[in-house]
């Protein structure tokens, strides 16, 4: 009997990772379980969004770093469009800021890749049954906070271009992708990002992404 209490219920899983060996290993591990079956896989964010929409798995296991975007943004898009799909975000390094961003995006779990196979399988089963294993508290209280207490005052200090860059960082785009979207040189985008971080009192993209996601919810 499965965790949800249904006899013979097969949990469908979709795997997203840009490293083929890792992706294949995950698929083989999961397909080896009688109650789990992999219904699809993807190596990029773009592939993931379209293929998950086509297969509608019970659980999507998504790497946080993808060549064309962020796995956290994939999670956000999937959860917004297909709330029945539960997402597990995988990362190579534990990062509190990424954990917060994943919680905001609607992930059910945030796991470091050194997790044992049996623990991953158990997490998938629990997530498929509707349980959330990610702490929502950090999403409500991201740290560090912007240095200006009044968000409106902080936003008014940003130029229109800096606001555009912040929005695209929140969507998980790289400097090169932002440059292509805004028709700017990558070096110019880097300068805008540096100025943005200075005004926000931040040092990392994940911090800005968390802040940007919070603003979008206001």
CSV table of C-alpha atoms in Angstrom, one decimal:
chain,number,residue,atom,x,y,z
A,1,UNK,CA,0.0,0.0,0.0
A,2,UNK,CA,1.3,3.5,-0.9
A,3,UNK,CA,1.6,6.4,1.6
A,4,UNK,CA,-1.6,7.9,0.3
A,5,UNK,CA,-3.4,4.7,1.3
A,6,UNK,CA,-4.2,3.5,-2.3
A,7,UNK,CA,-3.4,-0.1,-3.1
A,8,UNK,CA,-1.2,-0.4,-6.3
A,9,UNK,CA,-1.0,3.4,-6.8
A,10,UNK,CA,1.9,4.2,-9.0
A,11,UNK,CA,3.6,7.6,-8.4
A,12,UNK,CA,4.8,9.2,-11.6
A,13,UNK,CA,8.0,11.2,-11.5
A,14,UNK,CA,9.7,13.6,-13.9
A,15,UNK,CA,13.5,14.2,-13.6
A,16,UNK,CA,15.2,17.5,-14.5
A,17,UNK,CA,19.0,17.7,-14.5
A,18,UNK,CA,21.5,19.0,-17.2
A,19,UNK,CA,24.1,16.3,-16.4
A,20,UNK,CA,23.2,13.2,-18.4
A,21,UNK,CA,24.9,10.7,-16.0
A,22,UNK,CA,23.2,12.2,-13.0
A,23,UNK,CA,19.8,12.3,-14.8
A,24,UNK,CA,20.2,8.7,-16.0
A,25,UNK,CA,21.3,7.6,-12.5
A,26,UNK,CA,18.2,9.2,-10.9
A,27,UNK,CA,15.9,7.6,-13.5
A,28,UNK,CA,17.4,4.2,-13.0
A,29,UNK,CA,17.1,4.5,-9.2
A,30,UNK,CA,13.5,5.6,-9.4
A,31,UNK,CA,12.4,3.1,-12.0
A,32,UNK,CA,13.8,0.3,-9.8
A,33,UNK,CA,11.0,1.0,-7.3
A,34,UNK,CA,7.7,-0.9,-8.0
A,35,UNK,CA,5.6,2.1,-6.8
A,36,UNK,CA,7.5,4.7,-8.8
A,37,UNK,CA,7.8,5.2,-12.5
A,38,UNK,CA,9.7,8.0,-14.5
A,39,UNK,CA,7.4,9.5,-17.1
A,40,UNK,CA,9.9,12.0,-18.6
A,41,UNK,CA,13.1,13.8,-18.2
A,42,UNK,CA,14.7,17.1,-19.3
A,43,UNK,CA,18.1,18.8,-19.4
A,44,UNK,CA,17.0,22.4,-19.6
A,45,UNK,CA,14.4,24.7,-18.0
A,46,UNK,CA,12.6,25.2,-21.3
A,47,UNK,CA,12.3,21.5,-21.9
A,48,UNK,CA,11.2,20.9,-18.3
A,49,UNK,CA,8.3,23.4,-18.4
A,50,UNK,CA,6.9,22.1,-21.7
A,51,UNK,CA,7.4,18.4,-21.0
A,52,UNK,CA,6.1,18.5,-17.4
A,53,UNK,CA,3.0,20.2,-18.8
A,54,UNK,CA,2.6,17.4,-21.3
A,55,UNK,CA,3.1,14.5,-18.8
A,56,UNK,CA,1.7,16.1,-15.5
A,57,UNK,CA,3.7,13.8,-13.2
A,58,UNK,CA,2.8,13.5,-9.5
A,59,UNK,CA,6.3,14.7,-8.6
A,60,UNK,CA,9.0,16.7,-10.5
A,61,UNK,CA,12.6,16.4,-9.2
A,62,UNK,CA,14.4,19.5,-10.4
A,63,UNK,CA,18.1,20.5,-10.3
A,64,UNK,CA,18.5,24.1,-9.1
A,65,UNK,CA,21.1,25.0,-11.7
A,66,UNK,CA,20.2,24.6,-15.3
A,67,UNK,CA,22.0,25.9,-18.4
A,68,UNK,CA,19.1,28.2,-19.4
A,69,UNK,CA,17.7,29.3,-16.1
A,70,UNK,CA,16.9,28.3,-12.5
A,71,UNK,CA,15.2,25.2,-11.4
A,72,UNK,CA,13.5,27.3,-8.8
A,73,UNK,CA,11.8,29.3,-11.5
A,74,UNK,CA,10.8,26.1,-13.2
A,75,UNK,CA,9.2,25.0,-10.0
A,76,UNK,CA,7.4,28.4,-9.8
A,77,UNK,CA,6.1,28.1,-13.3
A,78,UNK,CA,5.0,24.5,-12.8
A,79,UNK,CA,3.3,25.1,-9.5
A,80,UNK,CA,1.5,28.2,-10.9
A,81,UNK,CA,0.2,26.4,-14.0
A,82,UNK,CA,-0.2,22.8,-12.6
A,83,UNK,CA,-0.7,22.9,-8.8
A,84,UNK,CA,-1.2,19.1,-8.7
A,85,UNK,CA,2.5,18.6,-9.6
A,86,UNK,CA,4.6,18.5,-6.5
A,87,UNK,CA,8.2,19.8,-6.9
A,88,UNK,CA,11.4,18.7,-5.2
A,89,UNK,CA,14.4,21.0,-5.7
A,90,UNK,CA,17.9,19.4,-5.8
A,91,UNK,CA,21.1,21.3,-5.2
A,92,UNK,CA,24.8,20.5,-5.0
A,93,UNK,CA,25.4,22.9,-2.1
A,94,UNK,CA,23.0,23.8,0.7
A,95,UNK,CA,22.2,27.5,0.4
A,96,UNK,CA,19.7,29.1,2.8
A,97,UNK,CA,18.8,31.8,0.3
A,98,UNK,CA,18.0,29.2,-2.4
A,99,UNK,CA,16.0,27.2,0.2
A,100,UNK,CA,13.9,30.4,0.9
A,101,UNK,CA,13.5,30.9,-2.8
A,102,UNK,CA,12.4,27.3,-3.3
A,103,UNK,CA,9.8,27.7,-0.5
A,104,UNK,CA,8.4,30.8,-2.1
A,105,UNK,CA,8.2,29.1,-5.5
A,106,UNK,CA,6.1,26.4,-3.9
A,107,UNK,CA,8.5,23.5,-3.7
A,108,UNK,CA,7.5,20.7,-1.3
A,109,UNK,CA,11.1,19.7,-0.5
A,110,UNK,CA,14.7,21.1,-0.9
A,111,UNK,CA,17.4,18.5,-0.9
A,112,UNK,CA,21.2,18.4,-1.2
A,113,UNK,CA,22.4,15.9,-3.8
A,114,UNK,CA,24.5,13.9,-1.3
A,115,UNK,CA,21.2,12.5,0.0
A,116,UNK,CA,21.1,8.7,0.1
A,117,UNK,CA,18.9,7.0,-2.6
A,118,UNK,CA,16.6,5.5,-0.1
A,119,UNK,CA,16.0,8.9,1.5
A,120,UNK,CA,15.2,10.5,-1.8
A,121,UNK,CA,12.7,7.7,-2.6
A,122,UNK,CA,11.0,8.2,0.7
A,123,UNK,CA,10.9,11.9,0.2
A,124,UNK,CA,9.2,11.5,-3.2
A,125,UNK,CA,6.6,9.2,-1.7
A,126,UNK,CA,5.8,11.6,1.1
A,127,UNK,CA,5.7,14.6,-1.2
A,128,UNK,CA,3.4,12.7,-3.6
A,129,UNK,CA,1.0,12.1,-0.7
A,130,UNK,CA,0.7,15.9,-0.3
A,131,UNK,CA,3.1,16.5,2.5
A,132,UNK,CA,5.4,19.6,2.4
A,133,UNK,CA,8.9,18.9,3.8
A,134,UNK,CA,10.3,22.4,3.4
A,135,UNK,CA,10.3,25.0,6.2
A,136,UNK,CA,8.0,27.8,5.1
A,137,UNK,CA,9.3,30.2,7.8
A,138,UNK,CA,12.3,31.5,6.0
A,139,UNK,CA,10.1,32.4,3.0
A,140,UNK,CA,8.2,34.8,5.3
A,141,UNK,CA,11.4,36.3,6.8
A,142,UNK,CA,14.2,36.3,4.3
A,143,UNK,CA,17.6,37.3,5.7
A,144,UNK,CA,19.4,39.6,5.2
A,145,UNK,CA,16.7,42.2,4.8
A,146,UNK,CA,17.2,45.1,2.4
A,147,UNK,CA,19.0,47.9,4.2
A,148,UNK,CA,16.1,50.4,3.7
A,149,UNK,CA,13.1,49.6,5.9
A,150,UNK,CA,10.5,51.2,3.6
A,151,UNK,CA,10.2,49.0,0.4
A,152,UNK,CA,8.7,51.8,-1.5
A,153,UNK,CA,11.6,54.1,-0.7
A,154,UNK,CA,14.0,51.3,-1.6
A,155,UNK,CA,12.3,50.8,-5.0
A,156,UNK,CA,12.2,54.5,-5.7
A,157,UNK,CA,16.1,54.5,-5.5
A,158,UNK,CA,16.3,52.0,-8.4
A,159,UNK,CA,16.3,53.1,-12.0
A,160,UNK,CA,13.9,51.6,-14.5
A,161,UNK,CA,16.6,49.5,-16.0
A,162,UNK,CA,17.6,48.2,-12.5
A,163,UNK,CA,14.0,47.3,-11.8
A,164,UNK,CA,14.0,45.4,-15.1
A,165,UNK,CA,17.2,43.6,-14.2
A,166,UNK,CA,15.8,42.7,-10.7
A,167,UNK,CA,12.7,41.2,-12.4
A,168,UNK,CA,14.7,39.1,-14.7
A,169,UNK,CA,17.0,37.9,-11.9
A,170,UNK,CA,13.9,36.9,-10.0
A,171,UNK,CA,12.9,34.8,-13.0
A,172,UNK,CA,16.3,33.0,-12.8
A,173,UNK,CA,18.0,34.5,-15.9
A,174,UNK,CA,21.7,34.7,-16.2
A,175,UNK,CA,23.5,38.0,-17.1
A,176,UNK,CA,23.9,36.8,-20.7
A,177,UNK,CA,20.2,35.9,-20.9
A,178,UNK,CA,19.2,39.3,-19.4
A,179,UNK,CA,21.4,41.0,-21.9
A,180,UNK,CA,19.7,39.1,-24.8
A,181,UNK,CA,16.2,40.0,-23.3
A,182,UNK,CA,17.1,43.7,-22.8
A,183,UNK,CA,19.4,44.0,-25.9
A,184,UNK,CA,22.3,45.0,-23.7
A,185,UNK,CA,26.0,43.8,-23.6
A,186,UNK,CA,26.7,41.2,-20.9
A,187,UNK,CA,29.2,43.6,-19.4
A,188,UNK,CA,26.6,46.3,-19.2
A,189,UNK,CA,24.2,44.0,-17.5
A,190,UNK,CA,27.0,43.0,-15.0
A,191,UNK,CA,27.3,46.8,-14.1
A,192,UNK,CA,23.6,47.1,-13.6
A,193,UNK,CA,23.6,44.0,-11.4
A,194,UNK,CA,26.5,45.4,-9.3
A,195,UNK,CA,24.6,48.7,-8.8
A,196,UNK,CA,21.4,46.9,-7.9
A,197,UNK,CA,23.2,44.8,-5.3
A,198,UNK,CA,24.8,47.9,-3.8
A,199,UNK,CA,21.4,49.7,-3.5
A,200,UNK,CA,19.7,46.6,-2.0
A,201,UNK,CA,22.6,45.9,0.4
A,202,UNK,CA,23.0,42.4,-1.0
A,203,UNK,CA,25.8,40.3,-2.3
A,204,UNK,CA,24.3,37.2,-4.1
A,205,UNK,CA,21.7,36.7,-6.8
A,206,UNK,CA,19.7,34.3,-4.7
A,207,UNK,CA,19.2,37.1,-2.2
A,208,UNK,CA,17.9,39.5,-4.9
A,209,UNK,CA,15.7,36.7,-6.3
A,210,UNK,CA,14.1,36.1,-2.9
A,211,UNK,CA,13.5,39.8,-2.5
A,212,UNK,CA,12.1,40.2,-6.0
A,213,UNK,CA,9.8,37.2,-5.5
A,214,UNK,CA,8.5,38.7,-2.3
A,215,UNK,CA,7.8,42.0,-4.1
A,216,UNK,CA,5.8,40.2,-6.9
A,217,UNK,CA,3.5,38.7,-4.2
A,218,UNK,CA,2.7,42.2,-2.7
